[in-house]
Short mmCIF file of C-alpha atoms and ligand atoms in Angstrom, two decimals:
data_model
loop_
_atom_site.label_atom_id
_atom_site.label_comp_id
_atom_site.label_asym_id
_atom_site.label_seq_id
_atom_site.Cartn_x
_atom_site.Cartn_y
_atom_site.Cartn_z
CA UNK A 5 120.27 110.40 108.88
CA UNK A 6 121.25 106.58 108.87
CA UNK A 7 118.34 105.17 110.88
CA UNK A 8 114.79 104.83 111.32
CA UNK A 9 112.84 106.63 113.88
CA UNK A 10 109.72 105.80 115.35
CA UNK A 11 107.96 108.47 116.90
CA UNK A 12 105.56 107.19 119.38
CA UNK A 13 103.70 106.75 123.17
CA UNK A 14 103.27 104.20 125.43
CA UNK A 15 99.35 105.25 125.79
CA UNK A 16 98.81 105.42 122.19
CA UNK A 17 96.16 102.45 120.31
CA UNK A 18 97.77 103.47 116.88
CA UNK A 19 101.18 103.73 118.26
CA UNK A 20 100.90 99.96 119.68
CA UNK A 21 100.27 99.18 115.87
CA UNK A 22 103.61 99.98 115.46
CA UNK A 23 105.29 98.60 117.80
CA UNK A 24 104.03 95.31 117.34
CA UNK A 25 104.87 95.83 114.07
CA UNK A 26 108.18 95.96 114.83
CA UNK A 27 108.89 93.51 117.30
CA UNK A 28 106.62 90.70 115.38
CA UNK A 29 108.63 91.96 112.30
CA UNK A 30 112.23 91.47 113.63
CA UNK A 31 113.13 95.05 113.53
CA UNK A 32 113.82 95.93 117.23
CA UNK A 33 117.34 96.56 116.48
CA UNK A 34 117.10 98.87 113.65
CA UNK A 35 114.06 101.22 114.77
CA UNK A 36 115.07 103.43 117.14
CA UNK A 37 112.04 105.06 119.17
CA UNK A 38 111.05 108.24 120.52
CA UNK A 39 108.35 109.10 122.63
CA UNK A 40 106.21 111.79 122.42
CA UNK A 41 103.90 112.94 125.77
CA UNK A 42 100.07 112.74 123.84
CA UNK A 43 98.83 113.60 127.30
CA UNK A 44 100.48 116.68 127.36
CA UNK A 45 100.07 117.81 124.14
CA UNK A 46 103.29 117.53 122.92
CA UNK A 47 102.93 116.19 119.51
CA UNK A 48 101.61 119.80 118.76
CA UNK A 49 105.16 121.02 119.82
CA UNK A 50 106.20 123.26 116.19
CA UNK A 51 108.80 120.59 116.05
CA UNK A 52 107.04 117.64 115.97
CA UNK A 53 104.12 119.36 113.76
CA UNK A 54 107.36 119.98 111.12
CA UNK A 55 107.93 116.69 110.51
CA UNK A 56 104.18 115.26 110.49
CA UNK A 57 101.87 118.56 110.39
CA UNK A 58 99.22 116.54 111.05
CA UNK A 59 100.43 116.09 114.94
CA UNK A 60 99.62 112.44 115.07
CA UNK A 61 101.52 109.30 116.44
CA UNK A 62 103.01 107.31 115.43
CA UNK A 63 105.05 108.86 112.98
CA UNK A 64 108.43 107.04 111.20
CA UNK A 65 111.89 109.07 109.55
CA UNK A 66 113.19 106.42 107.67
CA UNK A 67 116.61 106.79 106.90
CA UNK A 68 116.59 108.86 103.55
CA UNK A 69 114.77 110.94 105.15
CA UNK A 70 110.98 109.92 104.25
CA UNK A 71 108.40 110.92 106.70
CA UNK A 72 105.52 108.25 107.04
CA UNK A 73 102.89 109.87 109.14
CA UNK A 74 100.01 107.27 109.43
CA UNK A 75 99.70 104.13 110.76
CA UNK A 76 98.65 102.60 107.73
CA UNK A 77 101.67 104.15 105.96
CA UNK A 78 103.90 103.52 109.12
CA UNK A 79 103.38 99.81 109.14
CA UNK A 80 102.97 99.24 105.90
CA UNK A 81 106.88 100.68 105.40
CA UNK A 82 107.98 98.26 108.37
CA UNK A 83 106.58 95.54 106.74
CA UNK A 84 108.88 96.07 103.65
CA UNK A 85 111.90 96.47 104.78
CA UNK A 86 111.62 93.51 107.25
CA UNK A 87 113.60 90.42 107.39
CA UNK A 88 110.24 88.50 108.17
CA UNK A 89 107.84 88.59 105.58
CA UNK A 90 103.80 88.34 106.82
CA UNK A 91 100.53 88.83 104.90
CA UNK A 92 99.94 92.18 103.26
CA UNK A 93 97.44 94.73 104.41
CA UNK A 94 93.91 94.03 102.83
CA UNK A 95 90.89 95.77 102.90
CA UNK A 96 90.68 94.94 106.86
CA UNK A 97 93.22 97.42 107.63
CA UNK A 98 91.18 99.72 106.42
CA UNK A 99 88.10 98.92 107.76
CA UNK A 100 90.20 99.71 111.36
CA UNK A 101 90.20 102.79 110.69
CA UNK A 102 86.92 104.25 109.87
CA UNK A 103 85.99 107.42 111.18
CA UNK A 104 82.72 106.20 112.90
CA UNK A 105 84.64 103.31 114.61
CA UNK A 106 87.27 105.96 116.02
CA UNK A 107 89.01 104.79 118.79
CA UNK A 108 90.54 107.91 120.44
CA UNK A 109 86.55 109.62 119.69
CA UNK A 110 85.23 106.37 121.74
CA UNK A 111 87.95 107.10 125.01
CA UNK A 112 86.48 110.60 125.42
CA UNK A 113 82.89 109.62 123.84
CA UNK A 114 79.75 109.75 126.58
CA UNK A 115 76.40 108.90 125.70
CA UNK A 116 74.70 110.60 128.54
CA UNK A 117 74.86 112.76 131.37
CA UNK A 118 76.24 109.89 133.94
CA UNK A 119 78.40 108.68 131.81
CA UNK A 120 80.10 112.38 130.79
CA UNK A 121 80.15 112.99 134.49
CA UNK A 122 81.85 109.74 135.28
CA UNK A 123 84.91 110.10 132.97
CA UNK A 124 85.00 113.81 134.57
CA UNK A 125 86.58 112.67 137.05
CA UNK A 126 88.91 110.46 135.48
CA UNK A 127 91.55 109.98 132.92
CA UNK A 128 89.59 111.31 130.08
CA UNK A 129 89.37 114.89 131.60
CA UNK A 130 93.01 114.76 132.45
CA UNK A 131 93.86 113.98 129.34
CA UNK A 132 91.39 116.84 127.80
CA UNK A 133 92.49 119.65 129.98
CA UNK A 134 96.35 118.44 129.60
CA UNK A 135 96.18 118.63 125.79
CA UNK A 136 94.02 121.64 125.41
CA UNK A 137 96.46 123.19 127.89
CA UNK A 138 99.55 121.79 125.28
CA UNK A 139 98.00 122.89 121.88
CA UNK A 140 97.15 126.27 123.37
CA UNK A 141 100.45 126.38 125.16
CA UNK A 142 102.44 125.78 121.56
CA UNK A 143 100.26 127.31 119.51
CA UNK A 144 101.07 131.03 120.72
CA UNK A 145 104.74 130.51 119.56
CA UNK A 146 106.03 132.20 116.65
CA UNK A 147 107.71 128.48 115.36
CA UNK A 148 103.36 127.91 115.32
CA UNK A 149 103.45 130.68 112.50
CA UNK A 150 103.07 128.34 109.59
CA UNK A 151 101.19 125.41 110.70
CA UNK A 152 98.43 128.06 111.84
CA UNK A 153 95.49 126.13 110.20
CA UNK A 154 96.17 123.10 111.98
CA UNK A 155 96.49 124.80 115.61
CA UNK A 156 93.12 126.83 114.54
CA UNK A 157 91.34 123.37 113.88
CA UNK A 158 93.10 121.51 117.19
CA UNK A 159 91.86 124.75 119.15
CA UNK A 160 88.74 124.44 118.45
CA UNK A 161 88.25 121.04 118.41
CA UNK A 162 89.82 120.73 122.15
CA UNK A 163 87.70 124.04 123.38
CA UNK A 164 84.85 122.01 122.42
CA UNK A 165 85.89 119.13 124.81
CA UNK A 166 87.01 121.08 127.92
CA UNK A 167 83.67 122.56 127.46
CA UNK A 168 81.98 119.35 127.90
CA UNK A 169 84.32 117.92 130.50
CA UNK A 170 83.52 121.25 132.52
CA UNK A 171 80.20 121.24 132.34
CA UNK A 172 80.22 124.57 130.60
CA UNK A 173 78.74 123.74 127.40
CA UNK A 174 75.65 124.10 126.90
CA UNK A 175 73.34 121.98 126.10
CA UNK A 176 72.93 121.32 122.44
CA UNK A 177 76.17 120.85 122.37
CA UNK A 178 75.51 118.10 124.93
CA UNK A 179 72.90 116.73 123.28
CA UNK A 180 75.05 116.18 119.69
CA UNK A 181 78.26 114.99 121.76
CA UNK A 182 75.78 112.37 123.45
CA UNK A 183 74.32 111.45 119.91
CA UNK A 184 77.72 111.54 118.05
CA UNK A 185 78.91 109.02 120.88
CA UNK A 186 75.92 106.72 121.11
CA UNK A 187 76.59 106.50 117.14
CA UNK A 188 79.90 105.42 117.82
CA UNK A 189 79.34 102.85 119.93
CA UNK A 190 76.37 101.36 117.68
CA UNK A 191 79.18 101.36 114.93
CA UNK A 192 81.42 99.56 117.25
CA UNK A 193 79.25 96.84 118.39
CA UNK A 194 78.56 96.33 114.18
CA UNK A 195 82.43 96.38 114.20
CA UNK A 196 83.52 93.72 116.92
CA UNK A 197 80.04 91.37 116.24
CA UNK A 198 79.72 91.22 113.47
CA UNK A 199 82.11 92.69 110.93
CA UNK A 200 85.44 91.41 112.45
CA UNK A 201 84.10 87.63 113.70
CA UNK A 202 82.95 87.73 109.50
CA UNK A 203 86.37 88.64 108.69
CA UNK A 204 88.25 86.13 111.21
CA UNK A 205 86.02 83.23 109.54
CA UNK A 206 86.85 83.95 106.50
CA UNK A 207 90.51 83.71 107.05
CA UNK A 208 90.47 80.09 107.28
CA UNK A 209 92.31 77.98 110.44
CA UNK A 210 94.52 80.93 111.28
CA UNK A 211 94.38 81.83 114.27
CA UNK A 212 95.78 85.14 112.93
CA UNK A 213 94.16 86.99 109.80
CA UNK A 214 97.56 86.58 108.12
CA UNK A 215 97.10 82.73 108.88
CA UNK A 216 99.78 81.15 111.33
CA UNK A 217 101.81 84.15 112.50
CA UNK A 218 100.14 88.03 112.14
CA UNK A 219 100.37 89.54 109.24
CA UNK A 220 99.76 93.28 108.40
CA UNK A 221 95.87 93.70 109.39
CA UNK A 222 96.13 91.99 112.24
CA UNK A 223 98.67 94.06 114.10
CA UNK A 224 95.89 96.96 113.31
CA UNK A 225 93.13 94.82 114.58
CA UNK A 226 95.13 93.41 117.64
CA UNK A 227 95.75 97.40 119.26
CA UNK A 228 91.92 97.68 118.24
CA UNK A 229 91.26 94.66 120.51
CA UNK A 230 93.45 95.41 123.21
CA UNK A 231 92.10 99.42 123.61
CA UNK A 232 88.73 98.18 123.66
CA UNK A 233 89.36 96.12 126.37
CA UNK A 234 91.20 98.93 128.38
CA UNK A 235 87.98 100.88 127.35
CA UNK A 236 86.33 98.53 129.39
CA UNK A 237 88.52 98.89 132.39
CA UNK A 238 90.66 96.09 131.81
CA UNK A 239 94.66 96.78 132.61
CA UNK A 240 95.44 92.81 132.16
CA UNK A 241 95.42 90.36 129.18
CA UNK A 242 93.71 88.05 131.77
CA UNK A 243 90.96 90.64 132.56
CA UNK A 244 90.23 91.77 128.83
CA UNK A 245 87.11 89.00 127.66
CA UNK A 246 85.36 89.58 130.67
CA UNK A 247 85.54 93.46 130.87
CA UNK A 248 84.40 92.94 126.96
CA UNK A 249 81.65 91.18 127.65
CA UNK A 250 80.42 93.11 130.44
CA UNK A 251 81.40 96.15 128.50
CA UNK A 252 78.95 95.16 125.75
CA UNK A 253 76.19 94.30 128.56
CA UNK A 254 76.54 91.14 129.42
CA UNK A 255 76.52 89.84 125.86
CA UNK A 256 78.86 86.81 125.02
CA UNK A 257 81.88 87.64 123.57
CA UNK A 258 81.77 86.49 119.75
CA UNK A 259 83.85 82.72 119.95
CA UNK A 260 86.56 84.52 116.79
CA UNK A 261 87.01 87.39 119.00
CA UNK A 262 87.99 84.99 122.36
CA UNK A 263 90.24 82.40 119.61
CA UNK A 264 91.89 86.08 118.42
CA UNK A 265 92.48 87.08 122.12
CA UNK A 266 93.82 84.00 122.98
CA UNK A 267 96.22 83.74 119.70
CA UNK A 268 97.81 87.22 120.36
CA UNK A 269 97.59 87.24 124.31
CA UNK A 270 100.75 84.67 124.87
CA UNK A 271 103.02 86.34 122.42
CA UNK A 272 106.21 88.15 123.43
CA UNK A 273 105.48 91.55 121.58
CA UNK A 274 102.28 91.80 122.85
CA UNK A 275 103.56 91.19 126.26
CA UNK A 276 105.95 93.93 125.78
CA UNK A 277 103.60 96.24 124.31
CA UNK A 278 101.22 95.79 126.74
CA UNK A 279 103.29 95.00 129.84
CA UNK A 280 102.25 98.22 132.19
CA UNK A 281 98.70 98.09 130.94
CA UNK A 282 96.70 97.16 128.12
CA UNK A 283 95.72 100.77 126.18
N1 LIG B 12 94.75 108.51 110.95
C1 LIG B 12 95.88 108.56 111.83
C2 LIG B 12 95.39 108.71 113.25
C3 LIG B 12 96.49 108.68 114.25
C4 LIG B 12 96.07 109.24 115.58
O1 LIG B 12 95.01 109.86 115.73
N2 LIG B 12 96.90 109.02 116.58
C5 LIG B 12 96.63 109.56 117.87
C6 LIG B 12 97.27 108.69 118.94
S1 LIG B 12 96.56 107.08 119.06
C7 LIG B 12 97.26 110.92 117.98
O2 LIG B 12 98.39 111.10 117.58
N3 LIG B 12 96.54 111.90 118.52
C8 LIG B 12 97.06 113.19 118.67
C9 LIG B 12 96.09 114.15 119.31
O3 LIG B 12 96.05 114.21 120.55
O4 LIG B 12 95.39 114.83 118.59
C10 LIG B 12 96.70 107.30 111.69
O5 LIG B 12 96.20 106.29 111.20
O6 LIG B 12 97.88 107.33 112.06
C1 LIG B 13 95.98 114.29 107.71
O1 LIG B 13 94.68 114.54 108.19
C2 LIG B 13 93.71 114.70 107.17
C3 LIG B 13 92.44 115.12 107.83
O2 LIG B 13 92.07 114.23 108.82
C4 LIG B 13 93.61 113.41 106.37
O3 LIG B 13 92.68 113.54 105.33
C5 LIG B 13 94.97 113.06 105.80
O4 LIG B 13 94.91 111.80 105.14
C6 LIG B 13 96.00 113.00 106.92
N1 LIG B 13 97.31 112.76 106.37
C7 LIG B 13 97.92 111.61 106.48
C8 LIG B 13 99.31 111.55 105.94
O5 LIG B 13 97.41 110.63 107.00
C1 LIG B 14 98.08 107.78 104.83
O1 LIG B 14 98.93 108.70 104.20
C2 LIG B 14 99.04 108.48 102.80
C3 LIG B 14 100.14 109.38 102.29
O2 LIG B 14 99.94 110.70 102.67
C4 LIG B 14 97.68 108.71 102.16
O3 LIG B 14 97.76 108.49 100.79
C5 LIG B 14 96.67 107.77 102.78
O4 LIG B 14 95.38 108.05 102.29
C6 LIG B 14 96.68 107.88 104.28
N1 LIG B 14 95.88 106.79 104.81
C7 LIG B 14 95.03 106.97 105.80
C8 LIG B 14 94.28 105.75 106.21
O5 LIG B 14 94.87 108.05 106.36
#
């Protein structure tokens, strides 16, 4: 192996880390990508789960052979062998990825009956029924054999789901899916008022949290920023303050949060990464 593979999706918030990682980093020409269907389930194909047996994007083979399999790790590696040298990760990176501020959880999250019904009929059931239909479908191979835990655990986890999205579960299970997602969203309104606007002051003039260009926690934070706003129904940079606010119900968009929009919105990796739809 002589080059480095990224392993990633074009709908993915942690794979967009990446690949602004890349681009912001100068390392277009030396990453070579590969995509990987989440919709369909086919990071739990036995060889994908080989090289990162914990199924997730995105994923890197660097060229000895190393397997970084989390974004942390992933960007982290970019960052060092770059030709452009940015800010290091600090505690902020982190902080992006705590459980109870999970962003894939929030997608398929409801907090009531309306709202589970809504995305029912919409992307998040496609993308429920698709997967459960993809781990099921690869787990019954005999290349699944080895990695049997994790299909057990991915099984179960995605049963759970199609039983909500059907309407088949009952309903205590409704009742702790609506609770687990109302927590989530409390922890995400902490997260994007208060915690992150504390963290952009602190950083000085920037406009970036790496100061003048983004460093490390800021290509973390900018996918954050950019899925909530396609959380919120926004498929344009243009749209994504106002669905924000009006996502948050009505409530004006912290002034560090519209400066950090603004910063990252006229750069050309984020209008590649984001040129079909924000995600
Ligand atoms: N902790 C992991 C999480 C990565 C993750 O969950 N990625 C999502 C895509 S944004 C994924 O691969 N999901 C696979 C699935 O459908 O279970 C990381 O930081 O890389
Ligand atoms: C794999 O998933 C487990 C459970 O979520 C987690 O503790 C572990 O850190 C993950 N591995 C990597 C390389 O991120
Ligand atoms: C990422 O993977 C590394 C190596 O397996 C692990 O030490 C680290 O805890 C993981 N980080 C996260 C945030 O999952």
């Amino acid at each position: 192996m002589s080059s480095t593979t990224l392993y990633t999706f074009e709908l993915s918030v942690w794979s967009a880390v990446a690949e602004l990682a890349v681009l912001e980093l100068g390392l277009a020409d030396k990453v070579e990508k590969k995509y990987v269907d989440l919709v369909h389930g086919e990071n739990f194909k036995p060889e994908f789960v080989k090289i990162n047996e914990n199924a997730t994007l995105p994923t890197i083979v660097g060229p000895d052979g190393t397997v970084y399999k989390n974004t942390t790790d992933v960007v982290n590696y970019l960052a060092s062998i770059a030709p452009v040298k940015v800010k290091a990760a600090t505690e902020i990176t982190a902080l992006t990825h705590e459980a109870n501020i999970d962003p894939n959880f929030a997608l398929l999250s409801a907090r009531n009956a309306e709202e589970l019904a809504a995305k029912s009929s919409a992307f998040p059931k496609v993308f429920v029924e698709n997967r459960h239909a993809g781990i099921t479908k690869y787990s019954s191979t005999p290349e699944a054999k080895p990695f049997e835990a994790l299909y057990t655990g991915k099984l179960a986890g995605s049963s759970w789901l199609l039983s909500l999205y059907t309407n088949t579960a009952d309903e205590a299970t409704k009742a702790e899916f609506y609770k687990a997602s109302q927590a989530t969203w409390d922890a995400l309104t902490v997260f994007y008022f208060e915690t992150l606007p504390a963290k952009l002051r602190d950083a000085g003039a920037g406009p970036f949290l790496g100061g003048e260009k983004p460093g490390v926690d800021d290509f973390h934070v900018a996918a954050r920023v950019a899925h909530l706003a396609s959380l919120f129904g926004a498929t344009k940079s243009e749209e994504g303050l106002e669905a924000f606010r009006k996502g948050f119900g009505g409530k004006d968009v912290p002034v560090e949060i519209v400066k950090y929009w603004e910063a990252w919105t006229p750069r050309e990796s984020w209008k590649q990464v984001y040129a079909k739809t924000l995600h």
